[in-house]
C-alpha positions as a printed Julia matrix, in Angstrom:
144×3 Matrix{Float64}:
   6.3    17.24   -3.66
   7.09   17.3    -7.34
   9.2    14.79   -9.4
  10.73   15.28  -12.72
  12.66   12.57  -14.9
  13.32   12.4   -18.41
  12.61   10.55  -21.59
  14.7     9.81  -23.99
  14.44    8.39  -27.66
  16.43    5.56  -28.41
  15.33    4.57  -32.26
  12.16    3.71  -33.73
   8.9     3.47  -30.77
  11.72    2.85  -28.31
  12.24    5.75  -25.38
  14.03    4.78  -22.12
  13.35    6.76  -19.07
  15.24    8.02  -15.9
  14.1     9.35  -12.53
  15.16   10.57   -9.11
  15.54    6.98   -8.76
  18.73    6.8   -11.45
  16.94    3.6   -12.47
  15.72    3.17  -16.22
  12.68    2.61  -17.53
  11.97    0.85  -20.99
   8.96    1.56  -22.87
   8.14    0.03  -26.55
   5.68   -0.52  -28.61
   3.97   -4.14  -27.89
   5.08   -7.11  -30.25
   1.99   -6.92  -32.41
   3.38   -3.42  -33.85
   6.95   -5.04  -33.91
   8.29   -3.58  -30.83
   9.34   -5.74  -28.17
   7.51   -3.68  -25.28
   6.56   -3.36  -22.35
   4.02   -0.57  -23.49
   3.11    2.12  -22.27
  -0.36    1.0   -20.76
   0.82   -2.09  -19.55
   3.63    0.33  -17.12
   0.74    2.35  -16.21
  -1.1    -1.53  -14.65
   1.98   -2.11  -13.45
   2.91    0.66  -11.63
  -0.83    0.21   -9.82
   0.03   -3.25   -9.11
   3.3    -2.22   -7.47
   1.37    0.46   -5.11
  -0.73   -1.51   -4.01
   1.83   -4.6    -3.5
   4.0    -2.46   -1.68
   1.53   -0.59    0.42
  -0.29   -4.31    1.19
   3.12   -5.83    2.25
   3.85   -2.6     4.57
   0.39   -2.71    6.39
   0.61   -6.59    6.93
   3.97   -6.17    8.35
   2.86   -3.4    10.81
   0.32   -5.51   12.18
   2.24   -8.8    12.48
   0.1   -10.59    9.84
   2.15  -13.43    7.75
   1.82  -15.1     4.33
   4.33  -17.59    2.73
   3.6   -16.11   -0.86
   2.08  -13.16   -2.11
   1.19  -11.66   -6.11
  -0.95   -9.51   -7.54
  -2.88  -10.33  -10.97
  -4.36   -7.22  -12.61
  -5.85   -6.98  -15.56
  -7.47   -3.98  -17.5
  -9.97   -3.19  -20.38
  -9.44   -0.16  -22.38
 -11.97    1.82  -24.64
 -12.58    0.84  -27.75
 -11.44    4.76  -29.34
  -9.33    7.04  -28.72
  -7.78    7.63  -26.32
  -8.12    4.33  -25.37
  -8.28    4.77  -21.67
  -8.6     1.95  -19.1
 -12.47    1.71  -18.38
 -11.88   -1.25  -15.87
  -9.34   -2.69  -13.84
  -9.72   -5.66  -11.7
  -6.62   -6.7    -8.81
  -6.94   -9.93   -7.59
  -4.17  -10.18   -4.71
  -3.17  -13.75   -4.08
  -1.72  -14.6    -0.84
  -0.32  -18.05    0.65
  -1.43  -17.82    4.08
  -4.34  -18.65    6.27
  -7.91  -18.82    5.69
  -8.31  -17.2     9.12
  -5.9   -14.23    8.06
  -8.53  -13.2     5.36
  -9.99   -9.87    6.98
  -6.45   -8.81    7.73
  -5.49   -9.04    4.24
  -8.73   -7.48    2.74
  -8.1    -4.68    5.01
  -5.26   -4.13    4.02
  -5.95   -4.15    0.09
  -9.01   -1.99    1.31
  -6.54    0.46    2.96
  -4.22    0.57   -0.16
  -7.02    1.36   -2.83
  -9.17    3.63   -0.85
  -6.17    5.61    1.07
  -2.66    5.0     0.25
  -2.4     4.05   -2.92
  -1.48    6.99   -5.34
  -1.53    5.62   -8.63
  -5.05    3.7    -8.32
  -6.03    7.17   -7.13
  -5.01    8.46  -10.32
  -6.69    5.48  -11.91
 -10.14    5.31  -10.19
 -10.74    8.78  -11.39
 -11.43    7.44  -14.85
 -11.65    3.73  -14.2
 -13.65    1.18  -12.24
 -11.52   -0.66  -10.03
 -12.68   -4.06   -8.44
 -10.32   -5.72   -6.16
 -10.51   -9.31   -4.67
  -8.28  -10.88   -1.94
  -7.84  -14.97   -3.32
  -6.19  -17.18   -0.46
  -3.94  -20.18   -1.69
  -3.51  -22.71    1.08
   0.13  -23.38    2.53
   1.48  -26.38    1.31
   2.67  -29.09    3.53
   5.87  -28.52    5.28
   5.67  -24.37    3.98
   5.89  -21.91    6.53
   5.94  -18.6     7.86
């Protein structure tokens, strides 16, 4: 399976891509360098985020399991030179649910990171990646 888009250069550190998808993609350079972002690095955490997200909300809706709410916080540190890689990433997944729904949703973050998950594949190869499943409880009158 092989995918190819393009990149284009808009002006200055802007570049705008395009995929199979049709669907652009923006990429800057962050607000600190006068660019109005997102940057590069912060798509790359964001594309594992989605992954993951996606492959967690597939396997929970396979097997039934239900949550009001559900986000993922993830967070990276990069080396100090060049190229500045991501040395750690950490993915807390936050779900509004039930206490008693916990191993269902660690197993399927497990699933995600250590099977299914192609882009913290790509990531764990260079990268330490901690994960953590953080339950919110429903509030009154929420449901499923």
């Amino acid at each position: 399976m092989t995918t190819k888009l393009r990149l284009d250069h808009i002006s200055g550190m802007r570049f705008v891509a395009q995929g199979p998808s049709g669907r652009p993609i923006h990429f800057d350079v962050g607000p600190e360098r006068g660019g109005e972002g997102p940057t590069p690095m912060e798509t790359l955490l964001a594309c594992a985020a989605a992954c993951t997200g996606m492959d967690v909300v597939s396997i929970l809706g396979k097997t039934g399991v239900g949550f009001s709410d559900f986000w993922i916080d993830i967070e990276g540190r990069r080396a100090e030179t060049h190229p500045r890689v991501y040395e750690e990433i950490r993915i807390e997944y936050h779900f509004v649910g039930q206490e008693k729904n916990r191993g269902d949703y660690e197993k399927a973050a497990r699933l995600s990171i250590e099977k299914y998950c192609s882009v913290s594949a790509h990531l764990k190869a260079i990268a330490r990646l901690e994960w953590e499943v953080i339950i919110h409880p429903e509030r009154a009158g929420a449901g499923f």
